[in-house]
């Protein structure tokens, strides 16, 4: 399915074809994380150039969920500083030690957040990409008050109106945004995960349109299979795991 999507994707996806699970090595980058990092940066720069954007306006978030500290360290050593995790408890287990070694690392929460974990999330993360409902906005507002720290937030939009997917409905976005601002959250932009097995570009374009209408500059969109497309459509943050670390166990 993914092969079909990528096979019919924009030609700019070609530089990443070595990492296409359909044709590339099943384990992902065989050349090592530092080389993979360079390859992804080059692909971002190429896509940014095609869209007359500056590569430095696109933040690469290395998605290190399920990866061990041993797997993460080579990327830190190669200069990568922004990392994405999808579970608070897992991140609490590995990042305090990594952060001691690399105090300037920046942690992004990209997975669904339960309200009862809001305080832990605020304490650990620098950016939260998954604000998607009023109860979470309330919990985060209180948590930020208690912890005395205000991580930047993205509102996650259920851009394909999928039943099982996290994210707020498009028609709920204005009210959620207002509630978030009311609660003192610093909203940096919008985040979305387009439906699987379909062309992502129209969903990226829709997210960009919604962000523009909301006066938000940040666009967290694009993963290993489609980040170049996302960059061309305006992504400010791409979340890339497999293309950097290989296939997750
Ligand atoms: C796992 C994950 C990613 C990274 O996906 P890859 O296809 O491995 O690049 C990006 N965003 C979110 C929200 C994720 O959960």
Coordinates of N, CA and C and ligand atoms in Angstrom, one line a residue:
X1 N 0.8 -1.2 0.0 CA 0.0 0.0 0.0 C 0.9 1.3 0.0
X2 N 1.8 1.3 0.9 CA 2.7 2.5 1.0 C 3.5 2.5 -0.3
X3 N 3.8 1.4 -0.8 CA 4.6 1.4 -2.1 C 3.8 2.0 -3.2
X4 N 2.5 1.7 -3.2 CA 1.7 2.3 -4.2 C 1.7 3.9 -4.1
X5 N 1.5 4.3 -2.8 CA 1.5 5.7 -2.6 C 2.8 6.4 -3.0
X6 N 3.9 5.8 -2.6 CA 5.2 6.4 -2.9 C 5.5 6.3 -4.3
X7 N 5.0 5.2 -5.0 CA 5.3 5.0 -6.4 C 4.7 6.0 -7.2
X8 N 3.5 6.5 -6.8 CA 2.8 7.5 -7.6 C 3.1 8.9 -7.1
X9 N 4.0 9.1 -6.1 CA 4.2 10.4 -5.5 C 4.9 11.3 -6.4
X10 N 5.2 12.5 -5.8 CA 5.9 13.5 -6.6 C 7.3 13.0 -6.9
X11 N 7.9 13.5 -8.0 CA 9.3 13.1 -8.3 C 10.3 13.4 -7.2
X12 N 9.9 14.5 -6.4 CA 10.9 14.9 -5.4 C 11.1 13.8 -4.3
X13 N 10.2 12.8 -4.3 CA 10.3 11.7 -3.3 C 11.5 10.8 -3.7
X14 N 12.0 10.9 -5.0 CA 13.0 10.0 -5.5 C 14.2 9.9 -4.6
X15 N 14.7 11.0 -4.1 CA 16.0 10.9 -3.3 C 15.8 10.0 -2.1
X16 N 14.6 9.8 -1.6 CA 14.4 9.0 -0.4 C 14.1 7.5 -0.7
X17 N 14.1 7.2 -2.0 CA 13.6 5.9 -2.4 C 14.4 4.7 -1.8
X18 N 15.7 5.0 -1.4 CA 16.5 4.0 -0.8 C 15.9 3.5 0.5
X19 N 15.0 4.4 1.1 CA 14.4 4.0 2.4 C 12.9 3.6 2.2
X20 N 12.5 3.4 1.0 CA 11.1 2.9 0.7 C 11.1 1.5 1.1
X21 N 10.2 1.1 2.1 CA 10.1 -0.3 2.6 C 9.8 -1.2 1.4
X22 N 9.2 -0.7 0.4 CA 8.8 -1.6 -0.7 C 10.0 -2.0 -1.6
X23 N 11.0 -1.1 -1.6 CA 12.1 -1.4 -2.5 C 13.4 -1.4 -1.8
X24 N 13.5 -0.7 -0.7 CA 14.8 -0.6 0.0 C 15.0 -1.7 1.0
X25 N 16.1 -1.7 1.7 CA 16.4 -2.7 2.7 C 15.3 -2.7 3.8
X26 N 14.9 -3.8 4.3 CA 13.8 -3.9 5.2 C 14.1 -3.2 6.5
X27 N 15.3 -3.2 6.8 CA 15.7 -2.6 8.1 C 16.0 -1.1 8.1
X28 N 15.8 -0.5 6.9 CA 16.0 0.9 6.8 C 17.5 1.3 6.5
X29 N 17.9 2.4 6.9 CA 19.3 2.8 6.6 C 20.3 1.9 7.1
X30 N 21.0 1.2 6.1 CA 22.0 0.3 6.5 C 23.4 1.0 6.7
X31 N 23.4 2.3 6.3 CA 24.6 3.0 6.3 C 24.9 3.7 7.6
X32 N 24.0 3.6 8.5 CA 24.3 4.2 9.8 C 23.5 5.5 10.0
X33 N 23.3 5.9 11.3 CA 22.4 7.0 11.6 C 23.0 8.4 11.1
X34 N 24.3 8.5 11.2 CA 24.9 9.8 10.8 C 24.7 10.1 9.3
X35 N 24.9 9.0 8.5 CA 24.7 9.1 7.0 C 23.2 9.3 6.7
X36 N 22.3 8.6 7.4 CA 20.9 8.8 7.2 C 20.5 10.2 7.5
X37 N 21.0 10.8 8.6 CA 20.7 12.1 9.0 C 21.1 13.1 7.8
X38 N 22.3 12.9 7.3 CA 22.7 13.7 6.2 C 21.8 13.6 5.0
X39 N 21.4 12.3 4.7 CA 20.5 12.1 3.5 C 19.2 12.8 3.7
X40 N 18.6 12.8 4.9 CA 17.4 13.4 5.2 C 17.5 14.9 5.1
X41 N 18.6 15.4 5.6 CA 18.8 16.9 5.5 C 18.9 17.3 4.1
X42 N 19.6 16.5 3.3 CA 19.8 16.9 1.9 C 18.4 16.9 1.2
X43 N 17.6 15.9 1.5 CA 16.2 15.8 0.9 C 15.4 17.0 1.3
X44 N 15.5 17.4 2.6 CA 14.7 18.6 3.0 C 15.2 19.8 2.3
X45 N 16.5 19.9 2.1 CA 17.1 21.1 1.4 C 16.6 21.1 0.0
X46 N 16.6 20.0 -0.6 CA 16.2 19.9 -2.0 C 14.7 20.3 -2.2
X47 N 13.9 19.7 -1.3 CA 12.4 20.0 -1.4 C 12.2 21.5 -1.1
X48 N 12.9 22.0 -0.1 CA 12.8 23.5 0.3 C 13.2 24.3 -0.9
X49 N 14.3 24.0 -1.6 CA 14.7 24.7 -2.7 C 13.7 24.8 -3.8
X50 N 13.1 23.6 -4.1 CA 12.0 23.6 -5.1 C 10.9 24.5 -4.8
X51 N 10.6 24.7 -3.5 CA 9.5 25.6 -3.1 C 10.0 27.0 -2.8
X52 N 11.2 27.3 -3.1 CA 11.8 28.6 -2.8 C 11.7 28.9 -1.3
X53 N 11.9 27.9 -0.5 CA 12.0 28.0 1.0 C 13.4 27.8 1.5
X54 N 13.7 28.3 2.6 CA 15.0 28.1 3.2 C 15.0 26.8 4.0
X55 N 16.0 25.9 3.8 CA 16.0 24.7 4.6 C 16.0 24.9 6.1
X56 N 16.6 26.0 6.5 CA 16.7 26.3 8.0 C 15.3 26.7 8.6
X57 N 14.3 26.9 7.7 CA 13.0 27.2 8.2 C 12.2 25.9 8.5
X58 N 12.8 24.7 8.2 CA 12.2 23.4 8.5 C 13.0 22.7 9.6
X59 N 12.3 22.4 10.7 CA 12.9 21.8 11.8 C 12.7 20.3 11.6
X60 N 13.8 19.5 11.6 CA 13.8 18.1 11.6 C 13.7 17.5 13.0
X61 N 12.6 16.8 13.2 CA 12.4 16.1 14.5 C 12.7 14.6 14.3
X62 N 13.7 14.1 14.9 CA 14.0 12.7 14.8 C 13.1 11.9 15.8
X63 N 12.2 11.1 15.2 CA 11.3 10.4 16.0 C 11.9 9.2 16.6
X64 N 12.2 9.2 17.9 CA 13.0 8.2 18.6 C 12.2 7.2 19.4
X65 N 10.9 7.2 19.2 CA 10.0 6.3 20.0 C 10.5 4.9 19.7
X66 N 10.4 4.1 20.7 CA 10.9 2.6 20.7 C 12.4 2.5 20.6
X67 N 13.1 3.6 20.3 CA 14.6 3.4 20.1 C 15.3 3.5 21.5
X68 N 16.3 2.7 21.6 CA 17.1 2.7 22.8 C 18.0 4.0 22.9
X69 N 18.5 4.3 24.1 CA 19.5 5.4 24.2 C 20.7 5.1 23.3
X70 N 21.1 3.8 23.2 CA 22.3 3.5 22.3 C 22.0 3.9 20.9
X71 N 20.8 3.7 20.4 CA 20.4 4.1 19.1 C 20.3 5.6 18.9
X72 N 20.0 6.3 19.9 CA 19.8 7.7 19.8 C 21.1 8.5 19.9
X73 N 22.0 8.0 20.7 CA 23.3 8.7 20.9 C 24.1 9.0 19.6
X74 N 24.2 8.1 18.6 CA 24.9 8.5 17.4 C 24.3 9.7 16.7
X75 N 23.0 9.9 16.8 CA 22.3 11.0 16.2 C 22.7 12.3 17.0
X76 N 22.7 12.2 18.3 CA 23.1 13.3 19.1 C 24.5 13.7 18.8
X77 N 25.4 12.7 18.7 CA 26.8 13.0 18.4 C 26.9 13.6 17.0
X78 N 26.0 13.3 16.1 CA 26.1 13.9 14.7 C 25.4 15.3 14.7
X79 N 25.0 15.8 15.8 CA 24.5 17.1 15.9 C 23.0 17.3 15.9
X80 N 22.2 16.2 15.8 CA 20.7 16.3 15.9 C 20.3 16.6 17.3
X81 N 19.4 17.6 17.4 CA 19.0 18.0 18.8 C 17.5 17.9 19.1
X82 N 16.7 17.9 18.0 CA 15.2 17.8 18.2 C 14.8 16.3 18.1
X83 N 14.1 15.8 19.1 CA 13.7 14.4 19.1 C 12.2 14.4 19.4
X84 N 11.5 13.4 18.8 CA 10.1 13.2 19.1 C 9.8 11.8 19.8
X85 N 9.0 11.9 20.8 CA 8.6 10.7 21.5 C 7.1 10.7 21.6
X86 N 6.5 9.5 21.6 CA 5.0 9.4 21.6 C 4.5 9.0 23.0
X87 N 5.3 8.6 23.9 CA 4.8 8.2 25.2 C 5.6 8.9 26.3
X88 N 4.9 9.4 27.2 CA 5.5 10.2 28.3 C 6.4 9.2 29.2
X89 N 5.9 8.1 29.6 CA 6.6 7.2 30.4 C 7.9 6.7 29.8
X90 N 7.8 6.3 28.5 CA 9.0 5.9 27.8 C 10.1 7.0 27.7
X91 N 9.6 8.2 27.4 CA 10.6 9.3 27.4 C 11.2 9.6 28.7
X92 N 10.4 9.5 29.8 CA 10.9 9.7 31.1 C 12.0 8.7 31.5
X93 N 11.9 7.5 30.9 CA 12.8 6.4 31.1 C 14.2 6.7 30.5
X94 N 14.2 7.3 29.3 CA 15.5 7.4 28.6 C 16.1 8.8 28.5
X95 N 15.2 9.8 28.6 CA 15.7 11.2 28.2 C 16.5 11.9 29.3
X96 N 16.1 11.7 30.6 CA 16.9 12.4 31.6 C 18.4 12.2 31.5
X97 N 18.8 11.0 31.3 CA 20.3 10.7 31.2 C 20.8 11.2 29.9
X98 N 20.1 11.1 28.8 CA 20.6 11.7 27.5 C 20.7 13.2 27.6
X99 N 19.8 13.8 28.3 CA 19.8 15.2 28.4 C 21.0 15.7 29.3
X100 N 21.4 14.9 30.2 CA 22.5 15.3 31.0 C 23.7 15.4 30.1
X101 N 23.8 14.5 29.1 CA 25.0 14.5 28.2 C 24.8 15.6 27.1
X102 N 23.5 15.8 26.7 CA 23.3 16.9 25.7 C 22.2 17.8 26.2
X103 N 22.5 18.7 27.1 CA 21.5 19.6 27.7 C 20.7 20.5 26.7
X104 N 21.3 20.7 25.5 CA 20.5 21.5 24.6 C 19.6 20.7 23.7
X105 N 19.4 19.4 24.0 CA 18.4 18.7 23.2 C 17.0 19.2 23.5
X106 N 16.1 19.0 22.5 CA 14.8 19.6 22.5 C 13.8 18.4 22.3
X107 N 12.9 18.2 23.3 CA 12.0 17.1 23.3 C 10.6 17.5 22.8
X108 N 10.1 16.7 21.8 CA 8.8 17.0 21.3 C 7.9 15.8 21.6
X109 N 6.7 16.0 22.2 CA 5.7 15.0 22.4 C 4.8 15.0 21.2
X110 N 4.8 13.8 20.5 CA 4.0 13.7 19.3 C 2.9 12.7 19.4
X111 N 2.8 12.0 20.5 CA 1.7 11.1 20.7 C 0.6 11.6 21.5
X112 N -0.5 10.8 21.5 CA -1.7 11.2 22.3 C -1.4 11.4 23.7
X113 N -1.9 12.4 24.4 CA -1.6 12.7 25.8 C -2.9 12.5 26.6
X114 N -2.8 11.7 27.6 CA -3.9 11.6 28.6 C -3.8 12.8 29.6
X115 N -5.0 13.3 29.9 CA -5.0 14.5 30.8 C -4.3 14.2 32.1
X116 N -4.3 13.0 32.6 CA -3.7 12.7 33.9 C -2.2 12.6 33.8
X117 N -1.6 12.7 32.6 CA -0.2 12.7 32.4 C 0.3 14.1 32.0
X118 N -0.6 15.1 32.0 CA -0.3 16.4 31.5 C 0.8 17.1 32.3
X119 N 0.8 16.9 33.6 CA 1.9 17.5 34.4 C 3.3 16.9 34.1
X120 N 3.3 15.6 34.0 CA 4.6 14.9 33.6 C 5.0 15.4 32.3
X121 N 4.1 15.5 31.3 CA 4.5 15.9 30.0 C 5.0 17.3 30.0
X122 N 4.4 18.2 30.7 CA 4.8 19.6 30.8 C 6.2 19.7 31.4
X123 N 6.4 18.9 32.4 CA 7.7 18.9 33.1 C 8.9 18.4 32.2
X124 N 8.6 17.4 31.3 CA 9.7 16.8 30.5 C 9.8 17.4 29.1
X125 N 8.7 17.8 28.5 CA 8.8 18.1 27.0 C 8.9 19.6 26.8
X126 N 9.5 20.0 25.7 CA 9.7 21.4 25.3 C 8.6 21.8 24.4
X127 N 8.1 20.9 23.6 CA 7.0 21.1 22.6 C 6.0 20.0 22.7
X128 N 4.7 20.3 22.7 CA 3.6 19.3 22.7 C 2.8 19.4 21.4
X129 N 2.9 18.4 20.6 CA 2.2 18.5 19.2 C 0.8 17.9 19.2
X130 N 0.3 17.4 20.3 CA -0.9 16.6 20.3 C -2.1 17.2 21.1
X131 N -2.2 18.5 21.2 CA -3.3 19.1 21.9 C -4.5 19.0 21.0
X132 N -5.5 18.3 21.5 CA -6.6 17.9 20.6 C -8.0 18.0 21.2
X133 N -8.2 18.4 22.4 CA -9.5 18.5 23.0 C -9.6 19.4 24.2
X134 N -10.8 19.9 24.5 CA -10.9 20.9 25.6 C -10.4 20.4 26.9
X135 N -10.7 19.1 27.3 CA -10.3 18.6 28.6 C -8.8 18.6 28.7
X136 N -8.1 18.3 27.6 CA -6.6 18.4 27.7 C -6.1 19.8 27.8
X137 N -6.7 20.7 27.1 CA -6.4 22.1 27.2 C -6.4 22.6 28.6
X138 N -7.5 22.2 29.3 CA -7.7 22.6 30.7 C -6.6 22.0 31.6
X139 N -6.3 20.7 31.4 CA -5.3 20.0 32.1 C -3.9 20.6 31.9
X140 N -3.6 20.9 30.7 CA -2.3 21.5 30.3 C -2.2 22.9 30.9
X141 N -3.2 23.6 30.9 CA -3.2 25.0 31.5 C -2.9 24.9 33.0
X142 N -3.5 24.0 33.7 CA -3.3 23.9 35.1 C -1.9 23.3 35.4
X143 N -1.5 22.3 34.6 CA -0.2 21.7 34.7 C 0.9 22.8 34.5
X144 N 0.8 23.6 33.5 CA 1.8 24.6 33.2 C 1.9 25.6 34.4
X145 N 0.7 25.9 35.0 CA 0.7 26.8 36.2 C 1.5 26.2 37.3
X146 N 1.2 24.9 37.6 CA 1.9 24.2 38.7 C 3.4 24.0 38.5
X147 N 3.7 23.6 37.2 CA 5.1 23.3 36.9 C 6.0 24.6 36.7
X148 N 5.3 25.7 36.3 CA 6.0 26.9 36.1 C 6.8 26.9 34.8
X149 N 6.2 26.2 33.8 CA 6.9 26.1 32.5 C 5.8 26.0 31.4
X150 N 6.1 26.7 30.3 CA 5.1 26.7 29.2 C 5.6 26.2 27.9
X151 N 5.6 24.9 27.7 CA 6.1 24.3 26.4 C 5.2 24.9 25.3
X152 N 5.8 25.1 24.1 CA 5.0 25.5 23.0 C 4.1 24.3 22.6
X153 N 2.9 24.6 22.1 CA 1.9 23.6 21.7 C 1.5 23.7 20.3
X154 N 1.2 22.6 19.7 CA 0.5 22.5 18.4 C -0.9 21.9 18.6
X155 N -1.8 22.3 17.9 CA -3.1 21.7 18.0 C -3.2 20.6 16.9
X156 N -3.5 19.4 17.3 CA -3.5 18.3 16.3 C -4.9 18.3 15.7
X157 N -5.0 18.2 14.4 CA -6.2 18.2 13.6 C -6.4 16.9 13.0
X158 N -7.6 16.3 13.2 CA -8.0 15.1 12.5 C -8.3 15.4 11.0
X159 N -7.3 15.6 10.3 CA -7.4 16.2 9.0 C -8.2 15.4 7.9
X160 N -8.2 14.0 8.1 CA -8.9 13.2 7.2 C -10.3 12.7 7.8
X161 N -10.7 13.4 8.9 CA -12.0 13.0 9.6 C -12.1 11.5 9.8
X162 N -11.0 10.9 10.3 CA -11.0 9.5 10.5 C -11.5 9.1 11.9
X163 N -12.3 8.1 12.0 CA -13.0 7.8 13.3 C -12.0 7.5 14.4
X164 N -11.0 6.7 14.1 CA -10.1 6.2 15.2 C -9.0 7.2 15.5
X165 N -8.8 8.2 14.7 CA -7.6 9.0 14.8 C -7.7 10.1 15.8
X166 N -6.6 10.4 16.5 CA -6.6 11.6 17.4 C -6.7 12.9 16.6
X167 N -6.9 14.0 17.3 CA -7.0 15.2 16.7 C -8.4 15.8 16.7
X168 N -8.5 17.1 16.7 CA -9.8 17.7 16.8 C -10.4 17.8 15.4
X169 N -11.7 17.8 15.4 CA -12.4 17.9 14.1 C -12.2 19.3 13.5
X170 N -12.1 19.4 12.2 CA -11.8 20.7 11.6 C -12.8 21.8 12.1
X171 N -14.1 21.4 12.2 CA -15.1 22.4 12.6 C -15.0 22.8 14.1
X172 N -14.2 22.0 14.9 CA -14.0 22.3 16.3 C -12.7 23.2 16.5
X173 N -11.9 23.4 15.5 CA -10.6 24.0 15.6 C -10.7 25.5 16.2
X174 N -11.6 26.3 15.6 CA -11.6 27.7 16.1 C -11.9 27.8 17.6
X175 N -12.9 26.9 18.1 CA -13.2 27.0 19.5 C -12.1 26.4 20.4
X176 N -11.4 25.4 19.9 CA -10.3 24.8 20.7 C -9.2 25.8 20.7
X177 N -8.9 26.4 19.6 CA -7.8 27.4 19.6 C -8.1 28.5 20.6
X178 N -9.3 29.0 20.6 CA -9.7 30.1 21.6 C -9.6 29.6 23.0
X179 N -10.0 28.3 23.3 CA -9.9 27.8 24.6 C -8.4 27.7 25.0
X180 N -7.6 27.2 24.1 CA -6.2 27.1 24.4 C -5.5 28.4 24.7
X181 N -5.9 29.4 24.0 CA -5.3 30.8 24.3 C -5.8 31.3 25.6
X182 N -7.1 31.0 25.9 CA -7.7 31.4 27.2 C -7.0 30.7 28.3
X183 N -6.6 29.5 28.1 CA -5.9 28.7 29.2 C -4.4 29.0 29.3
X184 N -3.9 29.9 28.5 CA -2.6 30.4 28.6 C -1.6 29.5 27.8
X185 N -2.1 28.6 26.9 CA -1.2 27.8 26.1 C -0.6 28.7 25.0
X186 N 0.7 28.5 24.7 CA 1.3 29.2 23.6 C 1.2 28.3 22.4
X187 N 0.2 28.6 21.5 CA 0.0 27.8 20.3 C 0.9 28.2 19.2
X188 N 1.8 27.3 18.8 CA 2.7 27.6 17.7 C 2.2 27.2 16.3
X189 N 1.3 26.3 16.3 CA 0.8 25.9 15.0 C -0.1 24.7 15.0
X190 N -0.3 24.1 13.9 CA -1.2 22.9 13.7 C -0.3 21.7 13.4
X191 N -0.8 20.5 13.8 CA -0.2 19.2 13.5 C -1.2 18.3 12.9
X192 N -0.8 17.4 12.0 CA -1.7 16.4 11.5 C -1.0 15.2 11.0
X193 N -1.7 14.0 11.0 CA -1.2 12.8 10.4 C -2.3 12.4 9.4
X194 N -1.9 12.6 8.1 CA -2.9 12.3 7.0 C -3.3 10.8 7.0
X195 N -4.5 10.5 6.5 CA -4.9 9.1 6.4 C -3.8 8.2 5.7
X196 N -3.6 7.0 6.1 CA -2.6 6.1 5.5 C -3.1 5.7 4.1
X197 N -2.1 5.2 3.3 CA -2.4 4.6 2.0 C -3.2 5.6 1.0
X198 N -2.9 6.8 1.2 CA -3.5 7.7 0.2 C -2.5 8.9 0.0
X199 N -2.7 9.6 -1.1 CA -1.8 10.8 -1.3 C -1.9 11.8 -0.2
X200 N -0.8 12.2 0.4 CA -0.9 13.0 1.6 C -1.0 14.5 1.2
X201 N -0.5 14.9 0.0 CA -0.4 16.3 -0.4 C -1.7 17.1 -0.1
X202 N -2.9 16.6 -0.6 CA -4.1 17.4 -0.3 C -4.4 17.7 1.1
X203 N -4.0 16.7 2.0 CA -4.2 16.9 3.4 C -3.2 17.9 4.0
X204 N -2.0 17.9 3.5 CA -1.0 18.8 3.9 C -1.5 20.2 3.5
X205 N -2.0 20.3 2.3 CA -2.5 21.6 1.8 C -3.6 22.1 2.6
X206 N -4.5 21.2 3.0 CA -5.7 21.6 3.9 C -5.2 22.1 5.2
X207 N -4.2 21.4 5.8 CA -3.7 21.8 7.1 C -3.1 23.2 7.0
X208 N -2.3 23.4 5.9 CA -1.7 24.7 5.7 C -2.7 25.8 5.6
X209 N -3.8 25.5 4.9 CA -4.9 26.5 4.7 C -5.5 26.8 6.1
X210 N -5.8 25.8 6.9 CA -6.4 26.0 8.2 C -5.4 26.9 9.1
X211 N -4.1 26.6 9.0 CA -3.2 27.3 9.8 C -3.2 28.8 9.4
X212 N -3.2 29.0 8.1 CA -3.2 30.4 7.6 C -4.5 31.1 8.0
X213 N -5.6 30.5 8.0 CA -6.9 31.1 8.4 C -6.9 31.4 9.9
X214 N -6.1 30.6 10.7 CA -6.0 30.8 12.1 C -4.9 31.7 12.5
X215 N -4.1 32.2 11.6 CA -3.0 33.1 11.9 C -1.9 32.3 12.6
X216 N -1.7 31.1 12.3 CA -0.6 30.3 12.9 C 0.5 30.0 11.9
X217 N 1.7 30.1 12.4 CA 2.9 30.0 11.5 C 3.4 28.5 11.4
X218 N 3.2 27.8 12.5 CA 3.8 26.4 12.6 C 2.9 25.4 11.9
X219 N 3.6 24.5 11.2 CA 3.0 23.4 10.5 C 3.8 22.1 10.8
X220 N 3.3 21.2 11.7 CA 4.0 20.0 12.0 C 3.3 18.9 11.2
X221 N 4.0 18.6 10.0 CA 3.5 17.6 9.1 C 4.6 17.0 8.3
X222 N 4.4 15.7 7.9 CA 5.4 15.0 7.1 C 6.1 14.0 7.9
X223 N 6.2 12.7 7.5 CA 6.9 11.6 8.1 C 7.8 11.0 7.1
X224 N 8.4 9.9 7.4 CA 9.5 9.3 6.5 C 9.0 9.2 5.1
X225 N 7.8 8.8 4.9 CA 7.3 8.5 3.5 C 6.9 9.8 2.7
X226 N 6.8 10.9 3.4 CA 6.2 12.0 2.7 C 6.7 13.4 3.1
X227 N 7.9 13.4 3.8 CA 8.3 14.7 4.4 C 8.7 15.7 3.3
X228 N 9.2 15.2 2.2 CA 9.6 16.2 1.1 C 8.3 16.9 0.6
X229 N 7.3 16.1 0.4 CA 6.0 16.7 -0.1 C 5.6 17.8 1.0
X230 N 5.6 17.4 2.2 CA 5.2 18.3 3.3 C 6.0 19.6 3.3
X231 N 7.3 19.5 3.1 CA 8.2 20.6 3.0 C 7.8 21.6 1.9
X232 N 7.5 21.0 0.7 CA 7.1 21.8 -0.4 C 5.8 22.6 -0.1
X233 N 5.0 22.0 0.7 CA 3.6 22.6 1.0 C 3.7 23.5 2.2
X234 N 4.9 23.6 2.9 CA 5.0 24.6 3.9 C 5.3 24.0 5.3
X235 N 5.6 22.8 5.5 CA 5.9 22.2 6.8 C 7.0 23.0 7.5
X236 N 6.8 23.3 8.8 CA 7.9 24.0 9.5 C 8.6 22.9 10.4
X237 N 7.9 21.8 10.7 CA 8.4 20.7 11.5 C 8.1 19.4 10.8
X238 N 9.1 18.6 10.5 CA 8.8 17.3 9.9 C 9.2 16.3 11.0
X239 N 8.4 15.2 11.1 CA 8.7 14.2 12.2 C 9.1 12.9 11.5
X240 N 10.4 12.6 11.6 CA 10.9 11.5 10.8 C 11.6 10.4 11.7
X241 N 11.1 9.2 11.6 CA 11.6 8.1 12.4 C 12.4 7.1 11.6
X242 N 11.6 6.3 10.8 CA 12.1 5.2 10.0 C 13.3 5.6 9.1
X243 N 13.2 6.7 8.5 CA 14.3 7.1 7.5 C 15.6 7.4 8.2
X244 N 15.5 7.6 9.6 CA 16.7 7.9 10.3 C 17.2 6.7 11.1
X245 N 16.3 5.9 11.7 CA 16.6 4.8 12.6 C 16.4 3.4 12.0
X246 N 15.8 3.4 10.8 CA 15.4 2.1 10.3 C 14.0 1.7 10.8
X247 N 13.6 0.5 10.3 CA 12.2 0.0 10.7 C 12.2 -0.2 12.2
X248 N 11.1 0.2 12.8 CA 10.9 0.0 14.3 C 10.6 -1.5 14.6
X249 N 11.2 -2.0 15.7 CA 10.9 -3.4 16.1 C 9.4 -3.5 16.4
Ligands
LIG1 C1 5.9 7.4 14.6 C2 5.5 8.8 14.2 C3 6.2 9.5 13.2 C4 7.4 9.0 12.5 O1 7.0 8.0 11.5 P1 8.0 7.4 10.4 O2 7.2 6.9 9.4 O3 8.8 6.4 11.2 O4 8.9 8.5 10.0 C5 5.8 10.8 13.0 N1 4.7 11.3 13.6 C6 4.0 10.6 14.6 C7 2.9 11.3 15.2 C8 4.4 9.3 14.9 O5 3.7 8.7 15.8

